[in-house]
mmCIF file of C-alpha atoms in Angstrom:
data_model
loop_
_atom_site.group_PDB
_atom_site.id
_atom_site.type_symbol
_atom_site.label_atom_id
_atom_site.label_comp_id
_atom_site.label_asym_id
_atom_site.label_seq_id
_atom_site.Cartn_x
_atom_site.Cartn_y
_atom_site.Cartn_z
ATOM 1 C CA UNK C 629 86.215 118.311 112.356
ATOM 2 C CA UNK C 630 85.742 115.788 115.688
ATOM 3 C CA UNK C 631 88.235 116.063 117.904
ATOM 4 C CA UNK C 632 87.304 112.678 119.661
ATOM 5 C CA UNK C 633 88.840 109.307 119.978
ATOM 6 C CA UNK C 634 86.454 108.254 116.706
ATOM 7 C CA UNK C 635 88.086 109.085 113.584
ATOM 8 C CA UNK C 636 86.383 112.233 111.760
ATOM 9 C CA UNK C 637 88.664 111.387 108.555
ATOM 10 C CA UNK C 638 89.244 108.123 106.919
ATOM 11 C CA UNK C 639 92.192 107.392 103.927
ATOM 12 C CA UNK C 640 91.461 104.243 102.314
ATOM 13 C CA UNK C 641 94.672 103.500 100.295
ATOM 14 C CA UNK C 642 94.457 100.520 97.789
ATOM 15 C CA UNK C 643 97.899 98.523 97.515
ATOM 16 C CA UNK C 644 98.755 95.656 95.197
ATOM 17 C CA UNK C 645 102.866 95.534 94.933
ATOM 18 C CA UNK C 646 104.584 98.672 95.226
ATOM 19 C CA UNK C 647 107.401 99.922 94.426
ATOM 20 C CA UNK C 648 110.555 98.992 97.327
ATOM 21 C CA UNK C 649 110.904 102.080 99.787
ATOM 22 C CA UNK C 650 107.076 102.556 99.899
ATOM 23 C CA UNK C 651 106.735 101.756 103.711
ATOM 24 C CA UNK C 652 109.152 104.728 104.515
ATOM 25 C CA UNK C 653 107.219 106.668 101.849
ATOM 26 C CA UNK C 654 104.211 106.258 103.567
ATOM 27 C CA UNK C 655 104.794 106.842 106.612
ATOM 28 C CA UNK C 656 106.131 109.925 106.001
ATOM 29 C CA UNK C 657 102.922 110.933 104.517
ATOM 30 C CA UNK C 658 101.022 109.929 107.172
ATOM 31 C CA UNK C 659 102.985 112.190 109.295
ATOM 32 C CA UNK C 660 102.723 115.269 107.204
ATOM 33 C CA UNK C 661 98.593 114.768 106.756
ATOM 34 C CA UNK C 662 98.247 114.648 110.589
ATOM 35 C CA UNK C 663 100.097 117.305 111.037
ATOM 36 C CA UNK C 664 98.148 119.321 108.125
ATOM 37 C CA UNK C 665 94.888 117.943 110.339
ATOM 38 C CA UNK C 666 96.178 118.134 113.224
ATOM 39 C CA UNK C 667 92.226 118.909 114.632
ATOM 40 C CA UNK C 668 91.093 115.667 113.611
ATOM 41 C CA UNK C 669 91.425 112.345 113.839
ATOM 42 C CA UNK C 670 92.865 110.631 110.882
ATOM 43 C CA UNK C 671 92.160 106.586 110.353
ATOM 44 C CA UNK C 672 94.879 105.000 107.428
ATOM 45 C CA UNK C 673 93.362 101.744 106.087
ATOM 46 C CA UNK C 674 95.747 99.973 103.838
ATOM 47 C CA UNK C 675 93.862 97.191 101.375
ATOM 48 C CA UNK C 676 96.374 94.893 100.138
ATOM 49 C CA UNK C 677 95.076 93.522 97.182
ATOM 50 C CA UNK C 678 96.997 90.193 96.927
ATOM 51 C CA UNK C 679 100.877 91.437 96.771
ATOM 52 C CA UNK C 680 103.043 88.876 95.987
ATOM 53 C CA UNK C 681 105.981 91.127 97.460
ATOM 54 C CA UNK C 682 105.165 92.595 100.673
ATOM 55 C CA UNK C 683 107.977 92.630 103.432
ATOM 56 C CA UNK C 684 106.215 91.787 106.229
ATOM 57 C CA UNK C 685 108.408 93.514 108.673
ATOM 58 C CA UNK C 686 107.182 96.532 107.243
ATOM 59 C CA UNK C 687 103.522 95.681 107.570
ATOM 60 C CA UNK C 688 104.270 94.874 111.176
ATOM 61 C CA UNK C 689 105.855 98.326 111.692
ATOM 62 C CA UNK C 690 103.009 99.897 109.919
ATOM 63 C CA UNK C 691 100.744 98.151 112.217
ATOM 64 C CA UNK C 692 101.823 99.218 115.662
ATOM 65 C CA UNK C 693 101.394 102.994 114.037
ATOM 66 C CA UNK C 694 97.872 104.400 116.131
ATOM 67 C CA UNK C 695 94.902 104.370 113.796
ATOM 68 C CA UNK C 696 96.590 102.513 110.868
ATOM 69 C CA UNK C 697 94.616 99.293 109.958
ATOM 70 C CA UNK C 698 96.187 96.447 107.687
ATOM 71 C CA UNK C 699 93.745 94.256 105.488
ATOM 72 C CA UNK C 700 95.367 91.541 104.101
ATOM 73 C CA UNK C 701 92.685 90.467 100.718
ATOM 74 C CA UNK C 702 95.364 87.357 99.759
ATOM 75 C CA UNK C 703 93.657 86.884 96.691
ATOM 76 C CA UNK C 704 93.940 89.756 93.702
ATOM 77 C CA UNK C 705 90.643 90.975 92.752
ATOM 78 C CA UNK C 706 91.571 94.926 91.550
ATOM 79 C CA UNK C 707 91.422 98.413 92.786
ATOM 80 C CA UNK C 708 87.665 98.707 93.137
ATOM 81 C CA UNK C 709 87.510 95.475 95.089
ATOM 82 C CA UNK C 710 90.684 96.846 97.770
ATOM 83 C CA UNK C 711 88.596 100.409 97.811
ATOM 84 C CA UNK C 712 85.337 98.043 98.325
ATOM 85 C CA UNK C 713 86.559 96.092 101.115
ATOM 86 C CA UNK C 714 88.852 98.944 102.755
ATOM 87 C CA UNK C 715 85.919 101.577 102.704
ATOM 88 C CA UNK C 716 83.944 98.924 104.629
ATOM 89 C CA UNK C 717 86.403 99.468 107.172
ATOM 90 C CA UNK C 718 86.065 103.438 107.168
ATOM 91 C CA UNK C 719 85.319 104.990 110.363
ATOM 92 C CA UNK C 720 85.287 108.735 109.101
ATOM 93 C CA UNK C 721 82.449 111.082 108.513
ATOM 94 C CA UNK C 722 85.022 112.055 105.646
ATOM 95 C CA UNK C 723 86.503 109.071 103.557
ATOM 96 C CA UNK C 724 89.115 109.848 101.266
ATOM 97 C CA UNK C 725 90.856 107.028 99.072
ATOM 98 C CA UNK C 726 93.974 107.135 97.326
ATOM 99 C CA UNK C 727 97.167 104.623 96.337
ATOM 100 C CA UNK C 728 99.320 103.992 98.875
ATOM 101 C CA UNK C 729 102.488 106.350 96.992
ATOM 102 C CA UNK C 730 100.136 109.150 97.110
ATOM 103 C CA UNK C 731 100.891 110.640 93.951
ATOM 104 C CA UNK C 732 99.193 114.310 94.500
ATOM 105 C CA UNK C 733 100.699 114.037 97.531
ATOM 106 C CA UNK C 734 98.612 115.009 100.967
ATOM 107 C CA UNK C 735 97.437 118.898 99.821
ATOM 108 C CA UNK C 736 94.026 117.369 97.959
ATOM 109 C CA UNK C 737 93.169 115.745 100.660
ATOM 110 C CA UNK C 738 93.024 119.008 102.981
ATOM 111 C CA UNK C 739 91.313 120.682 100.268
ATOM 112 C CA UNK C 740 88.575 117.892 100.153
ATOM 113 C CA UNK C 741 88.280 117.966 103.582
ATOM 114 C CA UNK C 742 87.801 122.028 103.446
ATOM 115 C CA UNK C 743 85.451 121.633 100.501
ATOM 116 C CA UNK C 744 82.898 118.904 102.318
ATOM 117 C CA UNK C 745 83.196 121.353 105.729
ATOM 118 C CA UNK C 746 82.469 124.752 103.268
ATOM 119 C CA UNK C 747 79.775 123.145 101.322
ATOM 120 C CA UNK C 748 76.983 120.952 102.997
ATOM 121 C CA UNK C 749 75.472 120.084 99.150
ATOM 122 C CA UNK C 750 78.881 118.224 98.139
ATOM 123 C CA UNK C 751 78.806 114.816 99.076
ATOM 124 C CA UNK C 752 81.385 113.613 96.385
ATOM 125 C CA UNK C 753 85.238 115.540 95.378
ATOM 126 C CA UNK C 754 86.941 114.073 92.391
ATOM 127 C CA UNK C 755 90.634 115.050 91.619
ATOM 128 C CA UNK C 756 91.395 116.501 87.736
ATOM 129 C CA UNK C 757 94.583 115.800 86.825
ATOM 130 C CA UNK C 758 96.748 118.479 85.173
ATOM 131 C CA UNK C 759 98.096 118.798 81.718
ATOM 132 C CA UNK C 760 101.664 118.206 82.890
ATOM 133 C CA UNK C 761 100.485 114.794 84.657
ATOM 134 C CA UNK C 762 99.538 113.425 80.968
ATOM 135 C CA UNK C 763 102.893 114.712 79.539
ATOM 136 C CA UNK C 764 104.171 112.096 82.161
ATOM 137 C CA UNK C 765 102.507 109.275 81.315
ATOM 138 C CA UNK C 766 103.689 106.268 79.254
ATOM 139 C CA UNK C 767 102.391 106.523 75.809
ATOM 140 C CA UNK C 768 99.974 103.684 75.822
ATOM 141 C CA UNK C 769 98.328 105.316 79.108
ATOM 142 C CA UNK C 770 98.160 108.281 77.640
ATOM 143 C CA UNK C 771 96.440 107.918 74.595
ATOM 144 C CA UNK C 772 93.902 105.170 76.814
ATOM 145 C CA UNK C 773 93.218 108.290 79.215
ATOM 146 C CA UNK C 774 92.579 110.788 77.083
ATOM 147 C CA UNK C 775 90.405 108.375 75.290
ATOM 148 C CA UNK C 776 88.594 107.623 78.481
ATOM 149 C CA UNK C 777 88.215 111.377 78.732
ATOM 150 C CA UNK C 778 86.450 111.895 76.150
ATOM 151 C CA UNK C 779 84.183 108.761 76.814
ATOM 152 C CA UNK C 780 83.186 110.528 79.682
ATOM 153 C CA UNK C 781 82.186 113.739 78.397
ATOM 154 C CA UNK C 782 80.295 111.912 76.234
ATOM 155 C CA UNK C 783 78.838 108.595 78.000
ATOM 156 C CA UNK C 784 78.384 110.323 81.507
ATOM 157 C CA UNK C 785 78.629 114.460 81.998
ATOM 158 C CA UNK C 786 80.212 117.319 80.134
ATOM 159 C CA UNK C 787 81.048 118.516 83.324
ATOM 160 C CA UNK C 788 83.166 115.553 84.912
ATOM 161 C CA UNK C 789 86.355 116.077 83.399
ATOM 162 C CA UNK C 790 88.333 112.989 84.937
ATOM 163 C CA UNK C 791 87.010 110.195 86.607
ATOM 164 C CA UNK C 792 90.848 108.371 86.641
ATOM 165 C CA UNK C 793 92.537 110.212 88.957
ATOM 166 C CA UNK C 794 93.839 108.070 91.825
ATOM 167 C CA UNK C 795 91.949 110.103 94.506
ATOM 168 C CA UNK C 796 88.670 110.671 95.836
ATOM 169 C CA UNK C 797 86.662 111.877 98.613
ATOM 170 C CA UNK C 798 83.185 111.324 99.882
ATOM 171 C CA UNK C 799 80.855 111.778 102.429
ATOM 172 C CA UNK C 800 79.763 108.751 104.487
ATOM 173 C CA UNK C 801 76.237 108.993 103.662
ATOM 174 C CA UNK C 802 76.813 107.777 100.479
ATOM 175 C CA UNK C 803 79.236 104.657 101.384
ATOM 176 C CA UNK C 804 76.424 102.443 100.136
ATOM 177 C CA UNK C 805 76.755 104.128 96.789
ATOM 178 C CA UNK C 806 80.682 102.814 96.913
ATOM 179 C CA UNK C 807 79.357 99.153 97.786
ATOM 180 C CA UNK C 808 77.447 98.959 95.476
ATOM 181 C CA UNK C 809 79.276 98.850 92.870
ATOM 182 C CA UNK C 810 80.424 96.058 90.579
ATOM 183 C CA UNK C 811 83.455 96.626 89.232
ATOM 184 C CA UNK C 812 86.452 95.279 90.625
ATOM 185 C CA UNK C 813 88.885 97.052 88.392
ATOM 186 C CA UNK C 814 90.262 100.450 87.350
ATOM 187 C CA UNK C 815 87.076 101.810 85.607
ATOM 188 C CA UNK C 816 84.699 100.775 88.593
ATOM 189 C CA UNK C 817 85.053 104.370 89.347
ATOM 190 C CA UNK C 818 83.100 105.178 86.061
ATOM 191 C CA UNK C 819 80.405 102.899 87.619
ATOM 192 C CA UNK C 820 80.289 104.735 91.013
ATOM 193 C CA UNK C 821 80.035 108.415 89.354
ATOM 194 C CA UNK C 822 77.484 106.960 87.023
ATOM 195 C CA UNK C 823 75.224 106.160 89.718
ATOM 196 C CA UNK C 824 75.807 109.497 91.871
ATOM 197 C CA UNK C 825 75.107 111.370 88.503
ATOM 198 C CA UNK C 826 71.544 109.210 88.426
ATOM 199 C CA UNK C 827 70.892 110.512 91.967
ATOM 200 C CA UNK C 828 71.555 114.020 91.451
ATOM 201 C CA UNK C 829 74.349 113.683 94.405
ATOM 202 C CA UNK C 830 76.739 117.351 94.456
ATOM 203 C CA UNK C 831 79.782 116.661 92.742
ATOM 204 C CA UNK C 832 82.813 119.071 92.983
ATOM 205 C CA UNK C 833 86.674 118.361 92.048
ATOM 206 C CA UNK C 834 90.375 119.614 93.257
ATOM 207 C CA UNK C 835 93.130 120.420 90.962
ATOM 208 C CA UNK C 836 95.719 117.877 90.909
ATOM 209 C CA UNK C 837 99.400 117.358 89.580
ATOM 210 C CA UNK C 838 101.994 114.311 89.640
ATOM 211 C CA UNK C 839 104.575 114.529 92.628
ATOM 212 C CA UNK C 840 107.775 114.393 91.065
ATOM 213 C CA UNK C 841 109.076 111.417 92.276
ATOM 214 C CA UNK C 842 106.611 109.213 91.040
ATOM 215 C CA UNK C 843 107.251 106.562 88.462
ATOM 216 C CA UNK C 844 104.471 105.435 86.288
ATOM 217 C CA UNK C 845 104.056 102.092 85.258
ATOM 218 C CA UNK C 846 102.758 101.056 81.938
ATOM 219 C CA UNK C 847 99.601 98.969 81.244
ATOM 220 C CA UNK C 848 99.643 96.036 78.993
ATOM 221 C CA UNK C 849 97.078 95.539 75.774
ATOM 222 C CA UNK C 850 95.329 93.332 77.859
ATOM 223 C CA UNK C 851 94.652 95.295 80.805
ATOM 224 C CA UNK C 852 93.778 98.102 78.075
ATOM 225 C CA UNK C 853 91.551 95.874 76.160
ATOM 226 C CA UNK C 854 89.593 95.019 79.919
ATOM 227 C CA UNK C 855 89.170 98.330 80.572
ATOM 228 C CA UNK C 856 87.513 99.045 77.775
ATOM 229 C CA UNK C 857 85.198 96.493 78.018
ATOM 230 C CA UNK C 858 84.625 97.148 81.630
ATOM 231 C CA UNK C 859 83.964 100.940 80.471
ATOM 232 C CA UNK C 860 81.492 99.309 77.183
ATOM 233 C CA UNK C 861 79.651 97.465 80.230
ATOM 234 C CA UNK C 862 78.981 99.981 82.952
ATOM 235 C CA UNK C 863 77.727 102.718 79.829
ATOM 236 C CA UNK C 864 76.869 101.853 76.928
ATOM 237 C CA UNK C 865 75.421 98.116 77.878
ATOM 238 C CA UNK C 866 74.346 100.032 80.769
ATOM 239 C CA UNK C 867 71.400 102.013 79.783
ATOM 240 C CA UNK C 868 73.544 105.004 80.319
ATOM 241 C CA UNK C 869 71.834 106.580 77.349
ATOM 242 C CA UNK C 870 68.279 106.620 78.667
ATOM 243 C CA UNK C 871 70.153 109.004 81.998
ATOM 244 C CA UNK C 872 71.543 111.596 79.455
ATOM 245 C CA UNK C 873 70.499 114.930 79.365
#
């Protein structure tokens, strides 16, 4: 990986109100990733996406931490808008993006990195979350993700097995791909892999599981009802069926 002042590695890390303690959290991740890529230079891009309760002491502190860029979006769009606007800040051959409590914690992102270096035809790493990760999950998000799995199998490829995981990694040659999507909220990443399955881009995935420590929030009918129409839109309203084959 580059070894100049330009960062070869960008981590775009979507943030809308977390949990108290996450600015220590985070910066103790940042540590351990540079020191797991400690050949390259790593650029952290935190996309607020309208928190109501940031401490603003600790975005300060955050701040004044080398290659660690703030971007304050003040009104609340959704996850594929903050990944939207952060990527657009991306300096990295390699982006990665993932939420700011890194919930796989920073191994998947080495292995990314090692996959795009190993294989020039990959342009694209999803994570695949583990059986134990969906033992963890409130009920209501499980039974909405394992219904979203099998959407997927079925709306986009047999052989994408997760398109929800909160991390992803790309090449930069297909940023554009990432802008141009629609979708501002959780499913937009159904939208993105839709189009890089249309292109015939090389799609690989890492094994992921839960860290311990992390707490899982539940989602409310409503957000689960949006979702699904968000998912309706981008496939089935979509033309996805003329693309199957």
């Amino acid at each position: 990986m580059k070894t100049e002042n330009r960062p070869g590695i960008s981590v775009v890390l979507p943030c809308y109100n977390p949990l108290p303690g996450w600015c220590g959290t985070l910066e103790d991740h940042i540590r351990e990733l540079n020191a797991k890529l400690s050949d390259s230079v790593v650029q952290y891009i935190i996309s607020n996406d309208g928190s109501t309760r940031l401490d603003r002491t600790h975005v300060a502190a955050l701040s004044r931490i080398p290659n660690v860029i703030f971007l304050d979006n003040t009104v609340n769009e959704g996850k594929g808008s903050a990944i939207r606007k952060g990527t657009l800040r991306a300096e990295g051959d390699i982006i990665v993006y993932t939420d700011i409590d890194f919930p796989f914690g920073t191994e998947p992102i080495v292995e990314m990195v090692n996959i795009f270096e190993e294989n020039p035809n990959c342009w694209f790493v999803y994570g695949n979350r583990s059986a134990e990760y969906f033992k963890k999950l409130p009920l209501k998000r499980r039974l909405f993700s394992k219904g979203l799995h099998l959407m997927n199998r079925l709306f986009l490829n047999k052989h994408i097995t997760d398109t929800q995981a909160g991390i992803k990694g790309l090449r930069r040659e297909i940023l554009p791909e990432v802008q141009g999507t629609k979708t501002n909220t959780f499913v937009f990443e159904v939208e993105l892999i839709r189009k890089l399955i249309r292109k015939g881009i090389g799609i690989e995935k890492v094994e992921v599981s839960a860290n311990s420590s992390i707490v899982f929030s539940d989602f409310s009918m409503k957000v689960l009802f949006r979702e699904a129409v968000n998912f309706a839109r981008i496939t089935i309203l979509g033309g996805l069926w003329n693309d199957l084959s």
